[in-house]
Structure formats: structure tokens, C-alpha cells
GROMACS .gro file of C-alpha atoms in nm:
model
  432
    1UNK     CA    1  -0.075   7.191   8.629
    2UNK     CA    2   0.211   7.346   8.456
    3UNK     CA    3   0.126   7.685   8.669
    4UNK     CA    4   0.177   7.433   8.980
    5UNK     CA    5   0.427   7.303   8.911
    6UNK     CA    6   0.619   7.647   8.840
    7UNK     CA    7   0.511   7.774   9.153
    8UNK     CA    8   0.650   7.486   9.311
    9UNK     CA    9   0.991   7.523   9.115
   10UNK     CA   10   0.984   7.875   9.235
   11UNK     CA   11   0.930   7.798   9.582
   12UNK     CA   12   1.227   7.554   9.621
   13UNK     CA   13   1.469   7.838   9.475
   14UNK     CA   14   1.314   8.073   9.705
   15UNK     CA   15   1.418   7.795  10.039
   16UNK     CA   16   1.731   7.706   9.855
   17UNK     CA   17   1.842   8.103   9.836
   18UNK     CA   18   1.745   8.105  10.195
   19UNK     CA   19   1.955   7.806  10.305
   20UNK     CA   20   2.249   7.933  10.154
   21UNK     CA   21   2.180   8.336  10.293
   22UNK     CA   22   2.115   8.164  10.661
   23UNK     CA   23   2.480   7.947  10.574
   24UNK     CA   24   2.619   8.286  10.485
   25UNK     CA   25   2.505   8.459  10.768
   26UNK     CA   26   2.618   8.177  11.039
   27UNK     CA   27   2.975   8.184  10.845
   28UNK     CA   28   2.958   8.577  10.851
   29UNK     CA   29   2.878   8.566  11.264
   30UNK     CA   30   3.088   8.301  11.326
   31UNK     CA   31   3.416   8.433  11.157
   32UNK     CA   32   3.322   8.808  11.348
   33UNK     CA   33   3.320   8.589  11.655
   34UNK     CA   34   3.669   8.445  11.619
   35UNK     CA   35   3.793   8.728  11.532
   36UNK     CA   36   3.682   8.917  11.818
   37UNK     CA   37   3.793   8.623  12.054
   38UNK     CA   38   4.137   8.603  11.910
   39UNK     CA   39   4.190   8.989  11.961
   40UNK     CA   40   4.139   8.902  12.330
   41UNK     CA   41   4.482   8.741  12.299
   42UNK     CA   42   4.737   9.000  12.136
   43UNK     CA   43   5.062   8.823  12.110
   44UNK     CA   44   4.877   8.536  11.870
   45UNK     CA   45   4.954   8.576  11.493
   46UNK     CA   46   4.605   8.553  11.417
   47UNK     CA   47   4.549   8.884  11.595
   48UNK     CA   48   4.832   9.035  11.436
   49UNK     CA   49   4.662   8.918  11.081
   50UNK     CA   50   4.328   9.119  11.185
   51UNK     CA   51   4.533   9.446  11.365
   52UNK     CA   52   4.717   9.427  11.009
   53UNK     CA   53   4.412   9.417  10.854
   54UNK     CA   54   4.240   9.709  11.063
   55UNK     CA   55   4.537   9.932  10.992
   56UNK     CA   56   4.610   9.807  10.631
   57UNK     CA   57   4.499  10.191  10.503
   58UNK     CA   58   4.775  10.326  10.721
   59UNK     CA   59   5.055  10.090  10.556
   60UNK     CA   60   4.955  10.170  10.257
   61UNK     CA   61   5.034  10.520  10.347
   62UNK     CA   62   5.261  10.513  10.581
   63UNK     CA   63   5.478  10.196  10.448
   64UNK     CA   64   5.571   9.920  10.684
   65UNK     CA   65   5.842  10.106  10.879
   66UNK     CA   66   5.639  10.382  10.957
   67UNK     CA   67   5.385  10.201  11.109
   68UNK     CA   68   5.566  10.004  11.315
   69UNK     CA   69   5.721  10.326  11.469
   70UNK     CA   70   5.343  10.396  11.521
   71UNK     CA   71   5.243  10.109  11.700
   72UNK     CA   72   5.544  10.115  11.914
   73UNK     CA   73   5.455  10.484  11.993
   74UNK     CA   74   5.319  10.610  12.354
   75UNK     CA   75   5.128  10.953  12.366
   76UNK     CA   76   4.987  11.132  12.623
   77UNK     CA   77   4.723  11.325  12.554
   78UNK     CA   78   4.582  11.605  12.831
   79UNK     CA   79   4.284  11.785  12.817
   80UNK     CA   80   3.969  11.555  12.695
   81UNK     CA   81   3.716  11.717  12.586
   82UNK     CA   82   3.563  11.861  12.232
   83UNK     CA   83   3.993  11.892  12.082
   84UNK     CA   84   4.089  11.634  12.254
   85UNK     CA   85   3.867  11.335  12.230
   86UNK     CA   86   3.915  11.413  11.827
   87UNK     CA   87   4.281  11.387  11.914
   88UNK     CA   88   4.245  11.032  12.124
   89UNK     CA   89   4.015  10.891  11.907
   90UNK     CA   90   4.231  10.954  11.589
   91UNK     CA   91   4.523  10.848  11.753
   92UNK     CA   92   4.359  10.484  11.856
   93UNK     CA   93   4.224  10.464  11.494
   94UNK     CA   94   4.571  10.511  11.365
   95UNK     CA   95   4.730  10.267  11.523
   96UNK     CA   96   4.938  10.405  11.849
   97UNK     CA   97   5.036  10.121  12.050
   98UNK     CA   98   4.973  10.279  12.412
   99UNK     CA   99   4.802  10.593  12.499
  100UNK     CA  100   4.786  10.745  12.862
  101UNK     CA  101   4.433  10.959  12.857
  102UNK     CA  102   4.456  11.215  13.137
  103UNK     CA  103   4.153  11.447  13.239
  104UNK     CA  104   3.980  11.548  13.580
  105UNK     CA  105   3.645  11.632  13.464
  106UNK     CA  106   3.338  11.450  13.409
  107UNK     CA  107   3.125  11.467  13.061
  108UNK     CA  108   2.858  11.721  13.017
  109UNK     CA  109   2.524  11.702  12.871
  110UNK     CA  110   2.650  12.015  12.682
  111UNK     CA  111   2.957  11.874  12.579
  112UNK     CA  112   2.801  11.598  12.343
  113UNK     CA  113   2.789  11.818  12.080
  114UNK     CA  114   3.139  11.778  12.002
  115UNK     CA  115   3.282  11.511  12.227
  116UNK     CA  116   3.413  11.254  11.979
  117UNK     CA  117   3.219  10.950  12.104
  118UNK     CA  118   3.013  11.019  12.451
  119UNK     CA  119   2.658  10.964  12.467
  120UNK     CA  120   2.393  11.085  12.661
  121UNK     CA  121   2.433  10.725  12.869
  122UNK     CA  122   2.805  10.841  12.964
  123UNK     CA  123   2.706  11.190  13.092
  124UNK     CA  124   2.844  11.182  13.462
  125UNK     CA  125   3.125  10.973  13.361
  126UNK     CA  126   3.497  11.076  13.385
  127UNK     CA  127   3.643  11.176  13.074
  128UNK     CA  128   3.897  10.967  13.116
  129UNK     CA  129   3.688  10.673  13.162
  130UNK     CA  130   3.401  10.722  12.877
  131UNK     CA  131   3.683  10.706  12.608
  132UNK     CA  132   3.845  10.435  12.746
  133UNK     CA  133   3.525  10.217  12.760
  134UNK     CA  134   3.455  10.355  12.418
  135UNK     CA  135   3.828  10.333  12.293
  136UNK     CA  136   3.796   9.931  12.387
  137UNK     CA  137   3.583   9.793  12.126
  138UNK     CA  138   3.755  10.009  11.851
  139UNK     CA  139   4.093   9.835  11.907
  140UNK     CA  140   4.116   9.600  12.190
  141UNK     CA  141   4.462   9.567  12.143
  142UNK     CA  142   4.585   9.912  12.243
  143UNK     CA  143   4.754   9.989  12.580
  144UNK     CA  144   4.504  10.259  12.700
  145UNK     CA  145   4.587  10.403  13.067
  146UNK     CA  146   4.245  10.633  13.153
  147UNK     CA  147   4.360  10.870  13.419
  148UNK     CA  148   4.126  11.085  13.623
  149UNK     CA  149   4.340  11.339  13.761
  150UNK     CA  150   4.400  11.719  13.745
  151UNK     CA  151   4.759  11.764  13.549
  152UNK     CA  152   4.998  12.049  13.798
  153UNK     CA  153   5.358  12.093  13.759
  154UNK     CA  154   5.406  11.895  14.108
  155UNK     CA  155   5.238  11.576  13.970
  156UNK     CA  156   5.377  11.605  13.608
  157UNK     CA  157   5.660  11.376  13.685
  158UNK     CA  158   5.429  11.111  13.738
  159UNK     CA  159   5.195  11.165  13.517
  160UNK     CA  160   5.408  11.201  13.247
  161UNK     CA  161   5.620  10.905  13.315
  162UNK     CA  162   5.754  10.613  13.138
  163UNK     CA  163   5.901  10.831  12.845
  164UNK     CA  164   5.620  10.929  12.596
  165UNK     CA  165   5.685  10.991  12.227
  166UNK     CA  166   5.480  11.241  12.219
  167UNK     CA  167   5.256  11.484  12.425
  168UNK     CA  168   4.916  11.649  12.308
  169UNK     CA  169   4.809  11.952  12.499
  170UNK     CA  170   4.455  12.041  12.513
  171UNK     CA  171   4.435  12.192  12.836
  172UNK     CA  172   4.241  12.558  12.841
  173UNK     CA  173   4.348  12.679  13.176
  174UNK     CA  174   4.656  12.916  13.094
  175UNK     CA  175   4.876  12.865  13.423
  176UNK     CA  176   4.834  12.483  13.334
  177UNK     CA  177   4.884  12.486  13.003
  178UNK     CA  178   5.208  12.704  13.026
  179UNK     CA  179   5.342  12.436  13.323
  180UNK     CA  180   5.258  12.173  13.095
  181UNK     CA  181   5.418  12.275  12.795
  182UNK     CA  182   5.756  12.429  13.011
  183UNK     CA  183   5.813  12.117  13.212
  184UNK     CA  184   5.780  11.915  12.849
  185UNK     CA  185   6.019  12.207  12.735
  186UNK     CA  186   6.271  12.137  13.029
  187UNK     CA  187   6.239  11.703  12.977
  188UNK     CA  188   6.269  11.710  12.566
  189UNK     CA  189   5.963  11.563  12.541
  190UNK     CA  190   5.774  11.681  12.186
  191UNK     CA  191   5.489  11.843  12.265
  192UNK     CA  192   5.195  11.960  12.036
  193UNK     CA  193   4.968  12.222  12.174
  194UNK     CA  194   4.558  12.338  12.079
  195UNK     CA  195   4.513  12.671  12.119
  196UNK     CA  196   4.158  12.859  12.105
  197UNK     CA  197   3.923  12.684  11.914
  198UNK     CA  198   3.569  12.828  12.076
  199UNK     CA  199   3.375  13.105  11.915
  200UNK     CA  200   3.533  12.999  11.579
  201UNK     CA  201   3.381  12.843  11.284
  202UNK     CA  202   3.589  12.900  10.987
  203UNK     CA  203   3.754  12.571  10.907
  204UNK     CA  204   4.006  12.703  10.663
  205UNK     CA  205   4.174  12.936  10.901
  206UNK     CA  206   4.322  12.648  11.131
  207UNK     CA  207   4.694  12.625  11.121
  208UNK     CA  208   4.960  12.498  11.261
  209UNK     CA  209   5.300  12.661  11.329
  210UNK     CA  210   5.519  12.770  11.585
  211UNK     CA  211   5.372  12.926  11.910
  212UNK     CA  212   5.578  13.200  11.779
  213UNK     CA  213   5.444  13.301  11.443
  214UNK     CA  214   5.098  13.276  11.595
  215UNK     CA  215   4.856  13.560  11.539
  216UNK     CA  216   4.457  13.651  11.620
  217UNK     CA  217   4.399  13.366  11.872
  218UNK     CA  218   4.370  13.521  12.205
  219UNK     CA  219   4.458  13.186  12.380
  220UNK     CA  220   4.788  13.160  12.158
  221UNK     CA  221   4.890  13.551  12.226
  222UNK     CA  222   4.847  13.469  12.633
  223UNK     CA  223   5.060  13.149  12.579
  224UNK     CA  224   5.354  13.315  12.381
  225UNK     CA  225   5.368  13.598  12.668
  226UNK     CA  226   5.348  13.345  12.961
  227UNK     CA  227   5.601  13.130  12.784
  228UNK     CA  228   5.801  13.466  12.689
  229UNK     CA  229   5.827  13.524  13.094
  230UNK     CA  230   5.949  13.155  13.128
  231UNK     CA  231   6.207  13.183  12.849
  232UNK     CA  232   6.067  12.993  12.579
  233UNK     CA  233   5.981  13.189  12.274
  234UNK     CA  234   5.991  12.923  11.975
  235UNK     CA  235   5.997  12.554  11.948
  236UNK     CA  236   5.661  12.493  12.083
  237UNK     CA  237   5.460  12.393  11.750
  238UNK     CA  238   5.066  12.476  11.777
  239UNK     CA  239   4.719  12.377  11.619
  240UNK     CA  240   4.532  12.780  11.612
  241UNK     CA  241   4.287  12.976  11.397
  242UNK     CA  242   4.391  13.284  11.271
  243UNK     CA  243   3.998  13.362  11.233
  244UNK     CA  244   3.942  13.718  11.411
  245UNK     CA  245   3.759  13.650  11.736
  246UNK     CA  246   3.401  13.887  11.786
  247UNK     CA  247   3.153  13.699  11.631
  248UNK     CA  248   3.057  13.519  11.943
  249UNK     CA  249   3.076  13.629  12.291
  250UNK     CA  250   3.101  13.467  12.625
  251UNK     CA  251   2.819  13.314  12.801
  252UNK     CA  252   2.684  13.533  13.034
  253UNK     CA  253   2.588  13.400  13.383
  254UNK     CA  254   2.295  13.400  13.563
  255UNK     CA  255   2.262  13.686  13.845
  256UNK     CA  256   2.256  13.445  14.120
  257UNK     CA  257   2.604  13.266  13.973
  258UNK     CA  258   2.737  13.615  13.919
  259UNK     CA  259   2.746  13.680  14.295
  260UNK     CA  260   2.931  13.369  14.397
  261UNK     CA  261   3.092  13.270  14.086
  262UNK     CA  262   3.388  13.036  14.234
  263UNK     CA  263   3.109  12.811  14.373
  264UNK     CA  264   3.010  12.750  13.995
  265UNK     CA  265   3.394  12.676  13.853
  266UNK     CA  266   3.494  12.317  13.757
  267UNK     CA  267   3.819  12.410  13.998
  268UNK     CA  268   3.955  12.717  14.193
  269UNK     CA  269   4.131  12.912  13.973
  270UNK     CA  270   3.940  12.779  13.648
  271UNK     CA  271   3.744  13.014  13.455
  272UNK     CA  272   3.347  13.040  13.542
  273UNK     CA  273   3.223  13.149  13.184
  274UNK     CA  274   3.225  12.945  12.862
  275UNK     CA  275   3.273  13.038  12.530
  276UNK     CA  276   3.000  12.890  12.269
  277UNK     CA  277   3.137  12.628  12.067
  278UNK     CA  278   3.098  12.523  11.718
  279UNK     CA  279   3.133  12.148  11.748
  280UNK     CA  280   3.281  12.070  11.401
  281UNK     CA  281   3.602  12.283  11.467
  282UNK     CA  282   3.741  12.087  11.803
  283UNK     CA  283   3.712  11.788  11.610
  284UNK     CA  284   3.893  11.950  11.346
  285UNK     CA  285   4.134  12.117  11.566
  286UNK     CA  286   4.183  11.767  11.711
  287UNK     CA  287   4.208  11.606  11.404
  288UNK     CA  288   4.464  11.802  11.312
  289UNK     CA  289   4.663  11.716  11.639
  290UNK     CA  290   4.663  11.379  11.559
  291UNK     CA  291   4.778  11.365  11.208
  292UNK     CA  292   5.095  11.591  11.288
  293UNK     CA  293   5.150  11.378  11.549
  294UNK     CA  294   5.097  11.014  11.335
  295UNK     CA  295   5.318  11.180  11.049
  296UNK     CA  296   5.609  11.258  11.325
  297UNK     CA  297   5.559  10.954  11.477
  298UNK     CA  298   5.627  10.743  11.130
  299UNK     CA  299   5.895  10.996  10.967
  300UNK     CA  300   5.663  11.074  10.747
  301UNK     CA  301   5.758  11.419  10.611
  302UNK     CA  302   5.516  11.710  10.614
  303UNK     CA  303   5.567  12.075  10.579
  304UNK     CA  304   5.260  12.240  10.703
  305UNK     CA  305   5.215  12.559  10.469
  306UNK     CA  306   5.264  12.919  10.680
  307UNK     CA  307   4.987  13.118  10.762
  308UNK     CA  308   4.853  13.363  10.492
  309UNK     CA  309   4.799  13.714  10.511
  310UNK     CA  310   5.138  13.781  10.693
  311UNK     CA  311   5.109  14.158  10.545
  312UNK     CA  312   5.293  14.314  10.891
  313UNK     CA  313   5.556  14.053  10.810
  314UNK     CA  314   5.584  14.120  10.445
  315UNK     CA  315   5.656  14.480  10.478
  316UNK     CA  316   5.940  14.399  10.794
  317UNK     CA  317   6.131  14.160  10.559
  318UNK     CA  318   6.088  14.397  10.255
  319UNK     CA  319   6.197  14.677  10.471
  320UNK     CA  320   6.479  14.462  10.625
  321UNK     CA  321   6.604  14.356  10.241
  322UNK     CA  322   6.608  14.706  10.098
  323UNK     CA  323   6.886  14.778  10.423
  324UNK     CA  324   7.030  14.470  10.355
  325UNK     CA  325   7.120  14.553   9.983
  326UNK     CA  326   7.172  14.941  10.073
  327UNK     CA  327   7.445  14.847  10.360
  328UNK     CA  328   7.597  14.443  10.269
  329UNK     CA  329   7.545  14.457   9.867
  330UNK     CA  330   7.600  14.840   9.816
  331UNK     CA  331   7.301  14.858   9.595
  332UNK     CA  332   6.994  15.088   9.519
  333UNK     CA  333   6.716  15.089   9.756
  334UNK     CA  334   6.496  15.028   9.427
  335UNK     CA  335   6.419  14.715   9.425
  336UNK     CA  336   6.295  14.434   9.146
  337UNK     CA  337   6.078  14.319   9.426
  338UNK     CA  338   5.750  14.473   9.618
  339UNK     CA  339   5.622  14.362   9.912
  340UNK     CA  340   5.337  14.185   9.779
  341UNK     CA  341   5.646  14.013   9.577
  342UNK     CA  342   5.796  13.932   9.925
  343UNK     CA  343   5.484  13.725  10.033
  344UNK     CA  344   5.528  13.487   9.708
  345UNK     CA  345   5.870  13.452   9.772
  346UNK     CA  346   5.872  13.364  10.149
  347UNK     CA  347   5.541  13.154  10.105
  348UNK     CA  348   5.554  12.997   9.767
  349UNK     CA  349   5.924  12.957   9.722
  350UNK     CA  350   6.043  12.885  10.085
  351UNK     CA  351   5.740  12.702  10.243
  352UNK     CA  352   5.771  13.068  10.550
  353UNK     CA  353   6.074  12.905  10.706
  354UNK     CA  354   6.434  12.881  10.614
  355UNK     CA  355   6.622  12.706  10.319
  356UNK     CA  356   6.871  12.615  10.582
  357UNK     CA  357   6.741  12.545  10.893
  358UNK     CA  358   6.383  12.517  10.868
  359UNK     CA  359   6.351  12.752  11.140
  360UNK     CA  360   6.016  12.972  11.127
  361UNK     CA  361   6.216  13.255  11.341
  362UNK     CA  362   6.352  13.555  11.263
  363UNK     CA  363   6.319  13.517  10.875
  364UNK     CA  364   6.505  13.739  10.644
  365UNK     CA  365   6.548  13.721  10.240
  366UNK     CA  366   6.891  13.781  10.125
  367UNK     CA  367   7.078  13.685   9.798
  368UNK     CA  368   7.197  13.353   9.723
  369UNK     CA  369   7.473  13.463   9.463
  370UNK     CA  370   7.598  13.800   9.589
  371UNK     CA  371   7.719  13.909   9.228
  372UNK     CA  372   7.374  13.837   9.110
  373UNK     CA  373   7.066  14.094   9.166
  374UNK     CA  374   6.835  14.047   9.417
  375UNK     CA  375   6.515  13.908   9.244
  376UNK     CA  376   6.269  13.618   9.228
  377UNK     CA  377   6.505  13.394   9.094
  378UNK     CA  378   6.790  13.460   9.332
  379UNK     CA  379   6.640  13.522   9.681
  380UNK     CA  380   6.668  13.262   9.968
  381UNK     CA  381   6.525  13.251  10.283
  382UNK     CA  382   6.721  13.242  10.601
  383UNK     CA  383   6.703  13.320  10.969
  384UNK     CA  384   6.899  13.689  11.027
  385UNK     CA  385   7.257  13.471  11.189
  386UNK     CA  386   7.222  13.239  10.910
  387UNK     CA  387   7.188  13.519  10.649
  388UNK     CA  388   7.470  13.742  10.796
  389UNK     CA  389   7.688  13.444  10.793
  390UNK     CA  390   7.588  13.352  10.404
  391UNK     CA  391   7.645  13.708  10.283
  392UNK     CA  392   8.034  13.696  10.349
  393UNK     CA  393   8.084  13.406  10.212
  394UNK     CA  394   8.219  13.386   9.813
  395UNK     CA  395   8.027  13.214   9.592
  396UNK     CA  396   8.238  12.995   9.437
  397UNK     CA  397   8.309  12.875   9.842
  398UNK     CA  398   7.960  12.756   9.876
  399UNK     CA  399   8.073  12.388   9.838
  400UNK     CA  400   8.335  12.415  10.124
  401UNK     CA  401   8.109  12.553  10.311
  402UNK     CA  402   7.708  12.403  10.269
  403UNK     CA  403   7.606  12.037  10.245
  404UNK     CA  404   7.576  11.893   9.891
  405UNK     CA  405   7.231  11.843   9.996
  406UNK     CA  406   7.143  12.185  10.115
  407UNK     CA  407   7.319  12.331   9.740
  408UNK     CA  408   7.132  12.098   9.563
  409UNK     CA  409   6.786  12.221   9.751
  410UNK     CA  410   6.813  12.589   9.684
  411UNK     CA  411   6.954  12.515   9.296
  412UNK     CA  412   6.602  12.291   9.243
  413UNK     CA  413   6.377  12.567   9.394
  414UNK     CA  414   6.557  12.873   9.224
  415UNK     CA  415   6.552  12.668   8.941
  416UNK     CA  416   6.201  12.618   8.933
  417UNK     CA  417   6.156  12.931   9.010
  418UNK     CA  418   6.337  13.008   8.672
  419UNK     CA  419   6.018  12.804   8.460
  420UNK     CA  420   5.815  13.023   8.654
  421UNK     CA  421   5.978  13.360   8.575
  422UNK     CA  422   5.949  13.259   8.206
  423UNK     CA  423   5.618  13.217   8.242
  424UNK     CA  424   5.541  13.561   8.457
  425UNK     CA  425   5.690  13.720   8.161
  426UNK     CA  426   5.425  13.570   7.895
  427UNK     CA  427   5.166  13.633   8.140
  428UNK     CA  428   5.262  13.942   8.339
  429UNK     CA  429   4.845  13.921   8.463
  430UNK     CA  430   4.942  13.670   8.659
  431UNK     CA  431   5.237  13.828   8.851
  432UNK     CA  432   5.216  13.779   9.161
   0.00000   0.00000   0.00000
């Protein structure tokens, strides 16, 4: 009896847990429910509470102000496949208020391998369209304007109306991408470009830096000579590897294709052959893209490091130091610093752009108090003008001259430099 009667006990708990799971569920469904319905509406404040809480990572991060300039933001991003879908994608997670998705082609069966979120069911679907559709149930409160259209410098003014913030570049037709990026050049629109990511699969070579400090990407050398032709040599920043291409080689064509090749290209004009691609690094390539682009967007400062293994540029700006303290300073050509000493300095010390200006151009080391010797601790880094300009002028002038807040800069990092000089000297294994 007792046994029954526990059994029985048992059983009630067992409908009682139940009830209450089956409550919780129906509470669970019905809140997702009303949520979903009020995000229909996007001017009510109880879809601001839920895009508040979909983005309440972000304002952690980026603090209220910055996200706001983030939500208010419009990009355009062209070129939508394995770089920039990543881009798109990261961009709508993050919070942009309205973005204008521009591509002519369709997705590929062979393109789901690193398309950010097609599936086999969207394969014949614009570009365009498949993120947008996609893009919809992520946040249904972003502006999203799917365009299905090839981008030329005739149409640009069109397509890149209505004053974006900011423009992504993923196109990987050259005489495209060079109209693209002059005509955003020639408006003052910010532009970010991707360079080569196919046939590359060494995630920690990816960089980004001006067009013009660019090295071992093929697509990046053809860019910075087309744009060299157009007149524009910097001020075009870039997402590249500086992985040495040769691992990988084009795909070769079938000898029917071979024979009427055009027949087989996406567009006259476009190129016929592919490249294999590794899908992890578009996405990381477009990744990339989009967090430059979010940290711009919110004044959020970052100072992405310079490229490593700058050894051609090491020895030009030793070389161009030892004239510089031979002909300004009148001082031995022996100097306290080698070239491998040149790399920490410009790298570690200056971030590869200048104290002053942050320019990545024409770098040059010079001393920051003339009467002192040219060493770790009294180097700074400055474009050649800026550097010919600083070496006439006295030290104790410095104050009439620079901004309290540049002085104070360069006095912090030689300073710090200082601790570390100390340091080198207990430790000379560690030199660098």
C-alpha cells in the first residue's frame, strides 16, 4: 500500500513538473511571438527595448554614443560573394542602420563554401537578393536596399547615392575596382577595399594598411599601379595578405572552354579562370572589413599594427638616417642603431606611421632633440617634409611650434621607451 501510494505521490510531481514546463514553454513562445510582432513596427519603444537588447554587446563596447553613430550609419557594400557576404553580414549584426547590397551575379553551388549564409535552396538566386532574404530575420529593423546590378563608373552616381558613410569594396575585376575606388576618391566618400584573398590560407598574414605600403598580394600590386596611373598613390586603406602566392594555382579549363573562353565568363571583360579558395579566409578577410569599418563608424580608435617583415624598408630608413646624421646633424655614420634596431623602432615605438601625422608614407626616423644622439630613446618617426621641417627647428622652440598634445605624445613614448632601455641593459639577450 505504502509502495502505491508512493508511486502515486510520484506520479502527481511528475504531471505537476509537466504543467508548469508546458506553462513555461507557452510563456517562452508567446513572449518570442510579441517580440517578433513588435519588431514589425520599428518606431514603437518596445522594439527599441529588444534592438537594445540585440545590440547590448556592442554598447557595452562601443558606449552609447558610438552606437548610435552606428545605427545612424549607411554603407554600401559591392562585391557579394565569399569577402563580402562576411562583410554584410557583420555589418547587419553590428548594428548599421541601412545598408545598400550591390552585386550582379547569382550564387553558385561552388560558392557555398564560403558564402556567409546561402544554402543550397538559394543557389540561382541573386546575390543581392539571398542576403537580403537572409539579412531579414536577423534584424528586421535594418534598412536593407538589395541591388542586382553590375557597378561601372557611368552608373556609380546612382548607385552610390544618398551619401553613404562608408563604402566596402569587394569587387575582383581590376578596371572596376580601380573606377570604384577613384570615383569614391574624387566624391570623399571613405572607402575600404579587399584585395586578394584566393589561394591563401594563412590567417595571420591578413593586414590592413594603406594601398600603398602593400606588398606580396598580386591583386594589391595591380591596384596601386592602376591607381598610380590615375593619381592616387595613398589614402586608400586595404584588407590584404602578405602570404607569398604559389601554393595554389589557377583552375585550369576544360579544352572545349579553352577554345571559346568569353562564352564561359560571368561578363565580357571578366576573367574566365578561378582561383581555389580557402573558405575560412574571405570570411576573415570580410570580417575584418567590417570591424574597421564599425570602429570608424563609432570613433572608436584603432591603430591597426604595420605589416612585419618590412626588411627592404628597414634598410631604406637606416640608410636614409645614417645621411641624415652625416649631412643635417654633422655626425658619424656609426650609428647606436642597426637595422634590425630600425624595425623595433618604427614598429614597436611608432605603431609604422608618423608621431605627427599618422601618415604611413614616406617614413623617415630623425632625432627628436637635435643636441641629443640619435638612439632608441630619442628617435621619432616622421614623414620626410615633416622631418626636414622638425630638424631646423630649436629645441627649446618645440612649444611655439607643436601642439601640447603632440609634445606630450612623443615625451610618453620616449619615455617609455626609457623603462625599456633600462631593462635592454639588464638583459642585453633580449635586445632587439
Amino acid at each position: 500500500m505504502a509502495r502505491l501510494l508512493g508511486a502515486f505521490v510520484v506520479s502527481l510531481s511528475s504531471l505537476a513538473l509537466l504543467a508548469v514546463s508546458v506553462d513555461l514553454y507557452w510563456h517562452l513562445s508567446t513572449k518570442t511571438k510579441s517580440a517578433q510582432k513588435k519588431l514589425k513596427s520599428p518606431s514603437s519603444p518596445q522594439n527599441e527595448e529588444i534592438i537594445r537588447e540585440q545590440l547590448a554587446r556592442n554598447y557595452a563596447f562601443l558606449g552609447e554614443s558610438g552606437v548610435t553613430k552606428v545605427r545612424n550609419a549607411f554603407v554600401i557594400v559591392i562585391g557579394l560573394g565569399g569577402v563580402g557576404s562576411h562583410a554584410a553580414h557583420m555589418l547587419l549584426r553590428s548594428g548599421v542602420g541601412k545598408l545598400r547590397l550591390i552585386d550582379f551575379d547569382q550564387v553558385s553551388l561552388s560558392s557555398l563554401n564560403r558564402h556567409a549564409v546561402a544554402t543550397q535552396e538559394d543557389v540561382g538566386m541573386s546575390k543581392s537578393e539571398c542576403l537580403y532574404q537572409h539579412f531579414k530575420s536577423i534584424c528586421p529593423y535594418t534598412i536593407i536596399e538589395p541591388i542586382t546590378n553590375l557597378f561601372s563608373k557611368d552608373g556609380a552616381h546612382t548607385l552610390l547615392s544618398d551619401s553613404p558613410d562608408f563604402v566596402i569594396d569587394c569587387i575582383d575585376n581590376m578596371e572596376t575596382k580601380l573606377d570604384l575606388i577613384e570615383y569614391c576618391k574624387s566624391k570623399n566618400i571613405r572607402i575600404i577595399s579587399a584585395m586578394g584573398a584566393g589561394a591563401k590560407s594563412d590567417p595571420s598574414r591578413i593586414q590592413i594598411a594603406d594601398i600603398s605600403e602593400t606588398f606580396e598580394d598580386p591583386l594589391a600590386r595591380a591596384t596601386r599601379r592602376g591607381l598610380r596611373v590615375r593619381g592616387i598613390e595613398t589614402g586608400v586603406t586595404v584588407v590584404y595578405s602578405t602570404e607569398k602566392p604559389g601554393k595554389v594555382k589557377l583552375l585550369p579549363l576544360d579544352d572545349i572552354k579553352v577554345e571559346e573562353a568569353e562564352e564561359y565568363a560571368a561578363l565580357p571583360n571578366f576573367r574566365v579562370r578561378i582561383l581555389p579558395v580557402l573558405g575560412t579566409i574571405p570570411a576573415l578577410f570580410g570580417n575584418a572589413l567590417a570591424s574597421y569599418v564599425v570602429t570608424e563608424l563609432a570613433e572608436f580608435k584603432v591603430t591597426p599594427l604595420a605589416v612585419k617583415s618590412r626588411e627592404p624598408l628597414y634598410l631604406k630608413t637606416h640608410r636614409d638616417l645614417v645621411q641624415r646624421e652625416i649631412h643635417v646633424f654633422k655626425s658619424s655614420p656609426h650609428l647606436q642603431v642597426s637595422i634590425r634596431d630600425v624595425g623595433y623602432i618604427l614598429e614597436e615605438i611608432w605603431f609604422g606611421r608618423s608621431a605627427l601625422s599618422n601618415s604611413l608614407s614616406q617614413l623617415v626616423l630623425t632625432r627628436w632633440n637635435p643636441t641629443k644622439p640619435a638612439n632608441f630613446c630619442n628617435l621619432v618617426c616622421l614623414t620626410k617634409s615633416e622631418a626636414d621641417k622638425h630638424d631646423k627647428i630649436p629645441f627649446d622652440q618645440f612649444s611655439a611650434v607643436y601642439s601640447k598634445e603632440f609634445l606630450d605624445y612623443v615625451e610618453r613614448r620616449l619615455d617609455e621607451e626609457k623603462e625599456y632601455d633600462k631593462w635592454r641593459m639588464v638583459h642585453p639577450q633580449f635586445l632587439p
